[in-house]
Short mmCIF file of C-alpha atoms in Angstrom, two decimals:
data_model
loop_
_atom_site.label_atom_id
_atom_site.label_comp_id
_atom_site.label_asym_id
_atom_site.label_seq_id
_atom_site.Cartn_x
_atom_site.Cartn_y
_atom_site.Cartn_z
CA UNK A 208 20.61 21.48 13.30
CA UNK A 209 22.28 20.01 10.07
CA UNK A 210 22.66 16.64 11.69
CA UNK A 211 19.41 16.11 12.42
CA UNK A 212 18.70 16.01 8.82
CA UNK A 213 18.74 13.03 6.84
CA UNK A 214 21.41 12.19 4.22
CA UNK A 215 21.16 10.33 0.77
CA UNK A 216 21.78 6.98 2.72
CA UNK A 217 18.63 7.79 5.19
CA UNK A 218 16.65 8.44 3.01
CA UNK A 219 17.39 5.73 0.65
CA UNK A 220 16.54 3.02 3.41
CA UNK A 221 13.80 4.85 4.44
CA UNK A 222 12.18 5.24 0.86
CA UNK A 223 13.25 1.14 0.78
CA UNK A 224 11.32 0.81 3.45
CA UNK A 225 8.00 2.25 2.46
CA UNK A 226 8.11 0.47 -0.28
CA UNK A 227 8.55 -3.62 0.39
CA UNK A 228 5.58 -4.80 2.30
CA UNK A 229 4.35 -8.13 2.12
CA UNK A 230 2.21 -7.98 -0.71
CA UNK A 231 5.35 -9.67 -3.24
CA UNK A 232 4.38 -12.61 -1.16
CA UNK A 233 1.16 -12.95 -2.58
CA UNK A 234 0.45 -10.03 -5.53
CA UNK A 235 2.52 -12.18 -7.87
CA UNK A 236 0.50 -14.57 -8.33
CA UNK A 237 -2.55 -12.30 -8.98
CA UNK A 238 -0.95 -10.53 -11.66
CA UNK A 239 0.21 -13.95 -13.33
CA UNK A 240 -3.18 -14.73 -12.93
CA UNK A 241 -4.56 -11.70 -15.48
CA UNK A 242 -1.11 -12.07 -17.51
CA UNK A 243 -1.59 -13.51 -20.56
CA UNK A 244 2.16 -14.47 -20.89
CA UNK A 245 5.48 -13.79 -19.27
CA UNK A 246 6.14 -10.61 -21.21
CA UNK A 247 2.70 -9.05 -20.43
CA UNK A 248 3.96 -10.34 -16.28
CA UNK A 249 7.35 -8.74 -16.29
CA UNK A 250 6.57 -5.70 -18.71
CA UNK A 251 3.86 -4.74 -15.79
CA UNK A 252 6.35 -5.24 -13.08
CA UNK A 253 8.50 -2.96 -14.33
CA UNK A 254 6.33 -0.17 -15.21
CA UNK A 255 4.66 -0.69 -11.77
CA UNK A 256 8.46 0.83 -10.74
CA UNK A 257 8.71 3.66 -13.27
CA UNK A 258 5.57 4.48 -12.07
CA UNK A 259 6.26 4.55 -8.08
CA UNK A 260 9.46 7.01 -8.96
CA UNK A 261 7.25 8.84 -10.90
CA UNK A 262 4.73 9.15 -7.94
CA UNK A 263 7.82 9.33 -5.55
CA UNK A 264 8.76 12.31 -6.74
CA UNK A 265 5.95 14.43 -7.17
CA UNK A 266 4.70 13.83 -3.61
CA UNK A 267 8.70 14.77 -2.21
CA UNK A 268 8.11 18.32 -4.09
CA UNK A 269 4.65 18.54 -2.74
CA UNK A 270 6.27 18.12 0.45
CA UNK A 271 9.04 20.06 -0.18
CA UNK A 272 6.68 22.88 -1.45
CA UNK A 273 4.07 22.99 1.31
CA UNK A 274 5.74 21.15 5.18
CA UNK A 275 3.46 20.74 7.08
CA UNK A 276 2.86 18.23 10.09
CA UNK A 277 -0.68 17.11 9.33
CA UNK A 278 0.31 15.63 5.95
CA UNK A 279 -2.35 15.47 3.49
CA UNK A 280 -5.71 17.23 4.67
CA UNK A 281 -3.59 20.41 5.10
CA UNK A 282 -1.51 20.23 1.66
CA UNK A 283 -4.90 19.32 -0.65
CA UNK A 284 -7.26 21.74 1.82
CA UNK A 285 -4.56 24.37 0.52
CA UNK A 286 -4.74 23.57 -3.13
CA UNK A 287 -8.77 22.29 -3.48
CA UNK A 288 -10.94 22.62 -1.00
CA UNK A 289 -10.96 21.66 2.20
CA UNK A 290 -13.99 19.26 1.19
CA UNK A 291 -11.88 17.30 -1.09
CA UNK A 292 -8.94 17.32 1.54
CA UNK A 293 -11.57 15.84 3.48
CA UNK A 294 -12.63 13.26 1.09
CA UNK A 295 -9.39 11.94 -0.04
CA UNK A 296 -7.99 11.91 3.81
CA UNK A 297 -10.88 9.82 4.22
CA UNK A 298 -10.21 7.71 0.93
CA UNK A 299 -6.77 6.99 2.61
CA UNK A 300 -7.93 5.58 6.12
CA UNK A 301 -10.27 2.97 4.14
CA UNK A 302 -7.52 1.96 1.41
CA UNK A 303 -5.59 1.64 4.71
CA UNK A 304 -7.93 -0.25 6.58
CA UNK A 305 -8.31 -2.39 2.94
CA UNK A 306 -4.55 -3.17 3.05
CA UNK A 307 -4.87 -4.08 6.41
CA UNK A 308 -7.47 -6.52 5.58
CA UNK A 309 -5.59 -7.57 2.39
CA UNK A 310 -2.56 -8.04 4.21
CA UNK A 311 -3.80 -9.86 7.16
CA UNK A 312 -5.40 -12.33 4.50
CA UNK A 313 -1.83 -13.02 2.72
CA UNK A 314 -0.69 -13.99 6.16
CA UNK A 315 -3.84 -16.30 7.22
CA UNK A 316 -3.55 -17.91 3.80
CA UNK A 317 0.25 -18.64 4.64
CA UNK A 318 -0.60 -20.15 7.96
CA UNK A 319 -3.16 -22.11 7.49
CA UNK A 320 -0.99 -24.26 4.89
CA UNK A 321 1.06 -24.52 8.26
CA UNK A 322 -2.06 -26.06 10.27
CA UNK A 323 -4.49 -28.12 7.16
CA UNK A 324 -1.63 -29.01 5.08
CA UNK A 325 -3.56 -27.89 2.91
CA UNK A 326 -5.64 -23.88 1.35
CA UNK A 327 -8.04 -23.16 3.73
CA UNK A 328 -11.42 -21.77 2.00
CA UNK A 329 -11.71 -18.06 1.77
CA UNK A 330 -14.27 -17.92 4.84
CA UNK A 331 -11.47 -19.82 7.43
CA UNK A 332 -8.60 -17.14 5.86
CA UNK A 333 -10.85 -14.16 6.42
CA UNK A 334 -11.94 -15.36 9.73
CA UNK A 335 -8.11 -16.07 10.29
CA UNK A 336 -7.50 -12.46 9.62
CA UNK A 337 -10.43 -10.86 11.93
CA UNK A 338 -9.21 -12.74 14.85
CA UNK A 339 -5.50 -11.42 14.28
CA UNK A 340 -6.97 -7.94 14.05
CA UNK A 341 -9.39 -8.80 17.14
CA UNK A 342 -6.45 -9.38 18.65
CA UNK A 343 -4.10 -6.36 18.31
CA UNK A 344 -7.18 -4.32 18.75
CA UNK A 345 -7.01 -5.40 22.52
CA UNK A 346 -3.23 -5.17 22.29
CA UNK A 347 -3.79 -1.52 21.56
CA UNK A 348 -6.74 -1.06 23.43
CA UNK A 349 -4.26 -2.17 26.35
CA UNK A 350 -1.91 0.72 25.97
CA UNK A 351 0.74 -2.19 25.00
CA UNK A 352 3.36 -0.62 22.35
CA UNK A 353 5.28 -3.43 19.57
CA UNK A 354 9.10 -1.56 20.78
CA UNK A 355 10.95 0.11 17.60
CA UNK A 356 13.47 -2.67 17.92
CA UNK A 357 10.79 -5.78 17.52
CA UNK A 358 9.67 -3.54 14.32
CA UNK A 359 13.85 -3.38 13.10
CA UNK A 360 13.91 -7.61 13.59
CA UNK A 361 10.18 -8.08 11.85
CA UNK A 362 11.75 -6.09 9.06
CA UNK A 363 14.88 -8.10 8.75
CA UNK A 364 12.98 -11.36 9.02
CA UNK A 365 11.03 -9.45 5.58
CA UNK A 366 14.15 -8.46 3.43
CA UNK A 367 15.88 -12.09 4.70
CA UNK A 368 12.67 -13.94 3.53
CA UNK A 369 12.98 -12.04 -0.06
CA UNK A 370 16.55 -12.63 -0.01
CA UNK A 371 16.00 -16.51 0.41
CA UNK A 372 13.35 -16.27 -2.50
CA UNK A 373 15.81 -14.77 -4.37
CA UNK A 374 18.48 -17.35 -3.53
CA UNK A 375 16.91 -19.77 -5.04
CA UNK A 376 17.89 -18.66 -8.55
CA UNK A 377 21.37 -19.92 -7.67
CA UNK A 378 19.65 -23.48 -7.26
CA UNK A 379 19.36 -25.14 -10.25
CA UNK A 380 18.48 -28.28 -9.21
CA UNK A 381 15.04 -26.68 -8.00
CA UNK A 382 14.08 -25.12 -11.63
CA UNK A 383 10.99 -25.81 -12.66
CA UNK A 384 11.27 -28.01 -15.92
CA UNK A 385 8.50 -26.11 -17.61
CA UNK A 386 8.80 -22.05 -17.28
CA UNK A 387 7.04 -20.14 -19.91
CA UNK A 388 3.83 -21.99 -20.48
CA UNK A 389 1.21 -20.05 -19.34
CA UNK A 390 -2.66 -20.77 -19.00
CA UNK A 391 -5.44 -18.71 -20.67
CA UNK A 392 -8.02 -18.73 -18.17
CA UNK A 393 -12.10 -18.21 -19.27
CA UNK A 394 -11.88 -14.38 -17.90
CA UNK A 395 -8.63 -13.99 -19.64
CA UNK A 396 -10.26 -15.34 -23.01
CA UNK A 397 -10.70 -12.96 -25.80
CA UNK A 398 -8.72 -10.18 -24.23
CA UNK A 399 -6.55 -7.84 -25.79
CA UNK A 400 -2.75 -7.10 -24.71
CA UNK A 401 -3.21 -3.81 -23.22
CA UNK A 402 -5.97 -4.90 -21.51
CA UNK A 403 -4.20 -8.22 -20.25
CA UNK A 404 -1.37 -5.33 -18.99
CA UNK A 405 -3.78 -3.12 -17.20
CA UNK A 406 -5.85 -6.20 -15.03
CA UNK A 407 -1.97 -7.58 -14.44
CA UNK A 408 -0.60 -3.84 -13.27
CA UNK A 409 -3.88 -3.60 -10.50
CA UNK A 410 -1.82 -6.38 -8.16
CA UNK A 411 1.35 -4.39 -8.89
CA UNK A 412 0.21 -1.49 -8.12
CA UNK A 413 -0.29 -2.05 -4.55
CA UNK A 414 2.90 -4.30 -3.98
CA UNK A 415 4.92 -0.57 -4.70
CA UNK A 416 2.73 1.36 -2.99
CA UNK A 417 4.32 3.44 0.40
CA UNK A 418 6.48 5.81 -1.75
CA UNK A 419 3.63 8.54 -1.34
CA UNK A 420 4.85 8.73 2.18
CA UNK A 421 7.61 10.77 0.70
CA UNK A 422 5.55 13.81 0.86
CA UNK A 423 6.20 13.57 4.24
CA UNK A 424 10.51 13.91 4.39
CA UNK A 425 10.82 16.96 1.96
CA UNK A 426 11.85 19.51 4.60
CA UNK A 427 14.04 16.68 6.14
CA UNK A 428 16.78 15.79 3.95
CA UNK A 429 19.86 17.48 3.98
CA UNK A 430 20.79 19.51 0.14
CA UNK A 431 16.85 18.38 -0.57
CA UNK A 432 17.67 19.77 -4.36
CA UNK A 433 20.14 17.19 -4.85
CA UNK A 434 19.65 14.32 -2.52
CA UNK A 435 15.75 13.83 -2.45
CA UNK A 436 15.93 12.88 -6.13
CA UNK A 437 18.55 10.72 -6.12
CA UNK A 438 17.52 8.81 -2.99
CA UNK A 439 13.92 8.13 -4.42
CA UNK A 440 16.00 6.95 -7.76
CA UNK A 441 18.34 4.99 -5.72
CA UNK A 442 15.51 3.30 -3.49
CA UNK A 443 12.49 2.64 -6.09
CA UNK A 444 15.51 1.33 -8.33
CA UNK A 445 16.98 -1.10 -5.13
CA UNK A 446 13.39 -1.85 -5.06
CA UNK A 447 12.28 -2.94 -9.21
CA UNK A 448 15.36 -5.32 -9.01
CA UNK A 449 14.35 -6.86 -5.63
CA UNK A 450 10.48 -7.54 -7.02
CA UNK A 451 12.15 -8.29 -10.34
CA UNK A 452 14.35 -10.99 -8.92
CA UNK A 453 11.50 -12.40 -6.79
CA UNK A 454 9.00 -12.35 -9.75
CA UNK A 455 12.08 -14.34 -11.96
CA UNK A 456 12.41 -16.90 -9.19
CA UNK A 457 8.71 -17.54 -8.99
CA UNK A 458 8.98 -18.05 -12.70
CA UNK A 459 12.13 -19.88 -12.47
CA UNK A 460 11.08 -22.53 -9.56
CA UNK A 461 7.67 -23.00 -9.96
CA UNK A 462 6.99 -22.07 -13.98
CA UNK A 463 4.41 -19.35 -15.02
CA UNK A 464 1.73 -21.86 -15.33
CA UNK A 465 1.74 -22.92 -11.64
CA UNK A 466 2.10 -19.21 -10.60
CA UNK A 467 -0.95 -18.51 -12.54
CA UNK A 468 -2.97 -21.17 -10.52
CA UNK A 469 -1.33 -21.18 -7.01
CA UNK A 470 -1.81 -18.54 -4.07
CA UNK A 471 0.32 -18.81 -0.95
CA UNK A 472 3.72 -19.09 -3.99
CA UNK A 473 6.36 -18.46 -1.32
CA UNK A 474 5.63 -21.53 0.39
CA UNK A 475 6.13 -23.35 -2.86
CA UNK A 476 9.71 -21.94 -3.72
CA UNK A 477 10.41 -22.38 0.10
CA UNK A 478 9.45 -26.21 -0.08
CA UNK A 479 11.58 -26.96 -3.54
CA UNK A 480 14.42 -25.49 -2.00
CA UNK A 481 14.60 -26.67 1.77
CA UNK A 482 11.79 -28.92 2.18
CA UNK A 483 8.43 -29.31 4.05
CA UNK A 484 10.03 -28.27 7.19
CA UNK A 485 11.65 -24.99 5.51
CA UNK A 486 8.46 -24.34 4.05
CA UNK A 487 6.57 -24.22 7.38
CA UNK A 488 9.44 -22.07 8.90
CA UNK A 489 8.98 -19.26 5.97
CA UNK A 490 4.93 -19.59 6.30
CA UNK A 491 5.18 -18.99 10.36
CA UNK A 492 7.75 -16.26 9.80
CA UNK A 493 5.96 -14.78 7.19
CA UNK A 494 2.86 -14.60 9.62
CA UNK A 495 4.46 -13.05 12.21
CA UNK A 496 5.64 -10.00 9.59
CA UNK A 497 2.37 -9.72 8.83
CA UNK A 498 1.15 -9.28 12.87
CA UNK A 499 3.89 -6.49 13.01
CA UNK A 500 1.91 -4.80 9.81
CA UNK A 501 -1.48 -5.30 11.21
CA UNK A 502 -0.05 -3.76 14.44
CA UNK A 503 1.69 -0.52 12.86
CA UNK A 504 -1.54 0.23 11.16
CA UNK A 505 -3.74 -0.18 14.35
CA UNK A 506 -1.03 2.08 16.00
CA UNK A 507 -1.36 4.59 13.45
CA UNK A 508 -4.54 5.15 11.35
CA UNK A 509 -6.46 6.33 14.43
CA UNK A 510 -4.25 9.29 14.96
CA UNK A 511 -5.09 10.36 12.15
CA UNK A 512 -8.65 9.94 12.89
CA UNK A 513 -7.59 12.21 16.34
CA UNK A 514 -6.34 14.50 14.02
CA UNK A 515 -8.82 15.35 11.83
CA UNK A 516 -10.86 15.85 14.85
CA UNK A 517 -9.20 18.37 16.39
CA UNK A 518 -9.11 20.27 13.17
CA UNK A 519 -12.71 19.96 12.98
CA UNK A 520 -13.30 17.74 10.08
CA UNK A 521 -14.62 14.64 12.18
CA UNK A 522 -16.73 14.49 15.12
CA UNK A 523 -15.21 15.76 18.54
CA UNK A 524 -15.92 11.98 19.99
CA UNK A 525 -12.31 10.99 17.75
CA UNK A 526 -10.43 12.34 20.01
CA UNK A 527 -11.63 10.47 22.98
CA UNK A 528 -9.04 8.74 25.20
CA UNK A 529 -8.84 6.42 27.93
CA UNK A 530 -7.68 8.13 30.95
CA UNK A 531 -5.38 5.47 32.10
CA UNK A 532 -4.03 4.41 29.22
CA UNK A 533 -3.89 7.53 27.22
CA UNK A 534 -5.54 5.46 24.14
CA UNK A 535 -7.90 6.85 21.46
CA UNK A 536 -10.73 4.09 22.08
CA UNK A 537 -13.40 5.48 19.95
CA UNK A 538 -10.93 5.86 17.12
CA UNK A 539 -8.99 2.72 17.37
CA UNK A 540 -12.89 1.36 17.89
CA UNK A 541 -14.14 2.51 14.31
CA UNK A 542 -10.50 1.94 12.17
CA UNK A 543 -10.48 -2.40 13.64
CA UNK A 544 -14.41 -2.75 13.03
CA UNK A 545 -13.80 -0.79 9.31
CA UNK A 546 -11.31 -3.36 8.72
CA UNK A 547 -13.45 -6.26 10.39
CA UNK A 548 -16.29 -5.24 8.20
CA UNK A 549 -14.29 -5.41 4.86
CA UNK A 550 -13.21 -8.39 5.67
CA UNK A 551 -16.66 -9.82 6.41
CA UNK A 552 -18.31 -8.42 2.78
CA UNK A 553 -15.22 -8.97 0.48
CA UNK A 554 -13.60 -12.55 1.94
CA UNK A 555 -11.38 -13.04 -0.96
CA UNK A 556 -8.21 -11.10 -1.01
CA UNK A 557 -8.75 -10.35 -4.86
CA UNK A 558 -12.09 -8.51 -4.01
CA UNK A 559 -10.37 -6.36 -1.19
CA UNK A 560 -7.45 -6.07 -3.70
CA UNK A 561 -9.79 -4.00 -6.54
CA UNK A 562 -11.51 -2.28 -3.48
CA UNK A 563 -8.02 -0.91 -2.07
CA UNK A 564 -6.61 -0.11 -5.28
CA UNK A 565 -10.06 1.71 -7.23
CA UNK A 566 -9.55 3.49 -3.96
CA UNK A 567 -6.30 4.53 -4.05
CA UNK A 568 -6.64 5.63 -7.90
CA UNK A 569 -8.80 8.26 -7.00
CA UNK A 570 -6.57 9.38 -3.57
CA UNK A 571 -3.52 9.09 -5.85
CA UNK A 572 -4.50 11.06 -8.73
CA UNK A 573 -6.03 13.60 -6.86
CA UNK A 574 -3.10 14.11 -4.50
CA UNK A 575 -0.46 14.22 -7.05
CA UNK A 576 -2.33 16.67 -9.40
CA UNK A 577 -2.61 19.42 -6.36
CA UNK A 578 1.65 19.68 -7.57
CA UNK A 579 0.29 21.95 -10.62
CA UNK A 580 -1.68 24.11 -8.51
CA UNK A 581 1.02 24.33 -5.65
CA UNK A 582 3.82 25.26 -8.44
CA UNK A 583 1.78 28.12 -9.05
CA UNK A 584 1.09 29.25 -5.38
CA UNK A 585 4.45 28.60 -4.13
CA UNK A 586 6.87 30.70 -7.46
CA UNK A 587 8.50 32.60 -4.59
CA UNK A 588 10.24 29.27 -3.25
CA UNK A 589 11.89 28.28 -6.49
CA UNK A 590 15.94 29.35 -6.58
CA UNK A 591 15.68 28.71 -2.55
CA UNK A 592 17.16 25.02 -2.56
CA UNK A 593 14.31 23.01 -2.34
CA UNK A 594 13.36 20.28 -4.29
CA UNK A 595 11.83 20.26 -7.72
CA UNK A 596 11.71 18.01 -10.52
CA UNK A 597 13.11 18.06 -13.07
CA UNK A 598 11.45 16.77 -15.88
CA UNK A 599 8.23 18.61 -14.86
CA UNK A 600 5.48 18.17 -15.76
CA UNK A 601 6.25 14.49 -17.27
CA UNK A 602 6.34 12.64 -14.05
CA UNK A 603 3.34 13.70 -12.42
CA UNK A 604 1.40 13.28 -16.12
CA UNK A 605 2.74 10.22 -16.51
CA UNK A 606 1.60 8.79 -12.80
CA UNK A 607 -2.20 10.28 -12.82
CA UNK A 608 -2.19 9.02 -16.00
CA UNK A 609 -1.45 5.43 -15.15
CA UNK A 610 -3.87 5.61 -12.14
CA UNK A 611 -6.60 6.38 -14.15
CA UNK A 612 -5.96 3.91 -16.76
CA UNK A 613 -5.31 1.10 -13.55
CA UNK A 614 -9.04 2.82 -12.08
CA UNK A 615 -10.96 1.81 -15.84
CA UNK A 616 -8.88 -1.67 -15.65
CA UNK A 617 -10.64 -2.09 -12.48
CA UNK A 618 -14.16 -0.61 -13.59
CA UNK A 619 -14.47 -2.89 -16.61
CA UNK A 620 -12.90 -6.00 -14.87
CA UNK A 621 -15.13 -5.28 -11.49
CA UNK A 622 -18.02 -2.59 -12.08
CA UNK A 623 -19.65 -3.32 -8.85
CA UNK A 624 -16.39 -2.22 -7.22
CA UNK A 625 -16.09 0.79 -9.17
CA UNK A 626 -19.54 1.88 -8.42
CA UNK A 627 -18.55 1.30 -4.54
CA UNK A 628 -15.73 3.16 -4.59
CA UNK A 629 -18.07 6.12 -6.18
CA UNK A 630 -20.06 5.63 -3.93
CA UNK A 631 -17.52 6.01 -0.70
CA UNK A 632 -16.13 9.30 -2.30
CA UNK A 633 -19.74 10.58 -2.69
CA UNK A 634 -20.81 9.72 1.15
CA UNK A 635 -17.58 11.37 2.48
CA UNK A 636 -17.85 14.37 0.37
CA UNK A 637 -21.79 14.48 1.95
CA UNK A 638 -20.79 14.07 5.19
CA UNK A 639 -18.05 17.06 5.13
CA UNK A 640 -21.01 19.58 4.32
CA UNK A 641 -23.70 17.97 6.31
CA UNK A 642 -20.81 18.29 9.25
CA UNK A 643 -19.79 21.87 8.08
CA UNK A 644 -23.65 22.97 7.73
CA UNK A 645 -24.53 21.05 11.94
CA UNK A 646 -21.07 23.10 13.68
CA UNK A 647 -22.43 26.45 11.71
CA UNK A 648 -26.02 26.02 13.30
CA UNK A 649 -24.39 25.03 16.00
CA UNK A 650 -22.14 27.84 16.52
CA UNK A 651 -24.92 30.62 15.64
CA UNK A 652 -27.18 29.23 18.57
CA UNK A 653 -24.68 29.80 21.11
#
């Protein structure tokens, strides 16, 4: 069965892979936006990388440590409580449906310079983005599958678009004549460095996310011990000189400045370098990626939904499918409207942005800290080749502690949000005991 395993160069790609979405397209410009110079920009950029291999490889030894197929409610219902495994599963399917909504808004924001010539007001991007998820929700709800190779080309078309943004540096002639001027907006006024750094870091944060799906592969790499570690080094380090070279090209072709003020930035470099007709070619390729994301997470998110059902932790209705089609409706159902519904209350993609990410500091931190418990449950593995860091316990200290400090950037920048994300954790965490409490009376009346 060794072949079936994955080797260093697997699981380099595939930790490549989680990684580069398509929020480089449009996160840039957000953390410009909070930057208070070029050095605050790139200094977050990079420790939005040291942070993701941090993260990377605390959730491979929580995989490696506890395999499971059920992923995360099993691994944190093992080392909390299967209320908190509950909460933070939860957490995850509405920072997923957030990215979806985030995501689908980079891509309406792209196309519509395609249609108006011109940005489209956050109401026509938002309702951009519900009819593309309106639309694969019928897709789905059809039974109709995007094949594995249409997902290989949509991913080319990504890595070729970054490679042409990255070309660009080898243009000259298309340098901006003004690079390191940068604008201190009113909201930026009277800040202080580190806070500058934290408000820049929230954007970065999600453009690495993905390498948490690493907790997934620990039991599937072959000589885990030695090539788990250096695949995540290898792929988070492909990845912080991709971003790195992207970021230096926005800087380099449009000036930090303009990259502070503008949204839909590809489009820009795209138009310096090949024109009003390249530029349209990028934004309707661009759009298209983003149709392939909205479609993976319509394909995916409600099987998790049909999973926590069966083990009890949602209601039985989850796991509901059409006969004909063999699709989860009621699932699929709730996961589009979730994402329909942020879209309709936040609008603007940095509203859904703070949402996603407050989220995700909470999931994160949570997640990666169940490592020190698991360490202690698990002693007998160690010595039997599976993975484990290290440099333990540095890593996983230093990536809770740079969620929590991205979780008070967000609180003091967006208190509302904070208080909403609270408030989601709190109403999960209620509705895992009020469940728990209805099968029990349920069960003792039989």
């Amino acid at each position: 069965m060794k072949s079936n395993k994955l080797n260093l160069f697997d699981f380099t790609m595939i930790v490549v892979g989680l990684v580069i979405g398509m929020g480089i397209f449009r996160t840039a410009a957000t953390s410009a936006k909070y930057a208070l110079d070029p050095t605050v920009y790139f200094s977050a950029w990079l420790a939005g990388g040291l942070i993701a291999l941090c993260g990377a490889l605390t959730y491979a030894e929580i995989g490696s440590r506890y395999p499971v197929t059920g992923g995360y409610y099993k691994v944190f219902a093992y080392a909390y409580h299967p209320s908190i495994a509950f909460s933070i599963n939860c957490i995850i399917l509405i920072s997923n449906a957030a990215s979806l909504a985030a995501v689908a808004l980079i891509g309406s924001g792209y196309i519509s310079q395609v249609f108006f010539h011109e940005p489209a007001s956050d109401v026509t991007k938002a309702l951009i983005a519900t009819a593309a998820v309106i639309v694969f929700y019928g897709v789905n709800l059809m039974g109709l599958r995007m094949s594995a190779k249409t997902q290989t080309v949509l991913m080319i078309i990504k890595i070729s678009m970054i490679l042409m943004l990255i070309g660009a540096l080898f243009i000259p002639s298309a340098y901006s004549s003004d690079t390191v001027s940068a604008v201190v907006s009113e909201e930026n006024k009277g800040i202080s460095w580190i806070q500058s750094f934290g408000l820049s870091l929230i954007a970065v944060s999600f453009t690495y996310g993905g390498y948490q799906q690493t907790i997934n592969f620990g039991s599937e790499v072959r000589e885990p011990s030695r090539n788990i570690p250096r695949g995540i080094f290898f792929g988070i380090t492909i990845i912080i000189l991709l971003y790195l070279l992207v970021n230096f090209s926005y800087f380099k072709i449009i000036g930090f400045e303009r990259l502070q003020q503008e949204r839909e930035i590809a489009t820009i470099v795209a138009g310096k370098v090949f024109g009003e007709a390249g530029a349209n070619a990028f934004s309707g390729l661009l759009f298209l990626s983003v149709l392939a994301y909205v479609n993976v997470l319509l394909m995916s998110n409600p099987r998790v939904m049909y999973a926590m059902s069966e083990d009890g932790t949602l209601p039985a209705i989850f796991k509901k499918k059409s006969e004909k089609k063999d699709v989860l409706v009621v699932s699929l159902t709730v996961f589009a409207a979730i994402c329909i519904i942020i879209l309709f209350f936040a609008q603007t993609f940095e509203e859904i942005l703070n949402f996603t990410i407050f989220l995700d500091c909470f999931g994160m931190a949570a997640s990666a800290a169940s490592i020190f418990w698991l360490r202690k449950r698990t002693k007998h593995l160690d010595g039997t080749g599976i993975f484990s860091m290290k440099l333990y316990p540095l890593q996983p200290i230093i990536f809770i502690a740079a969620y929590i400090f991205v979780a008070i950037s967000i609180a003091v920048q967006t208190p509302m949000t904070a208080l909403t994300g609270i408030a989601v954790l709190a109403v999960f965490t209620l509705i895992y005991f009020i469940a728990k409490k209805s099968r029990v009376s349920g069960t003792g009346t039989e």
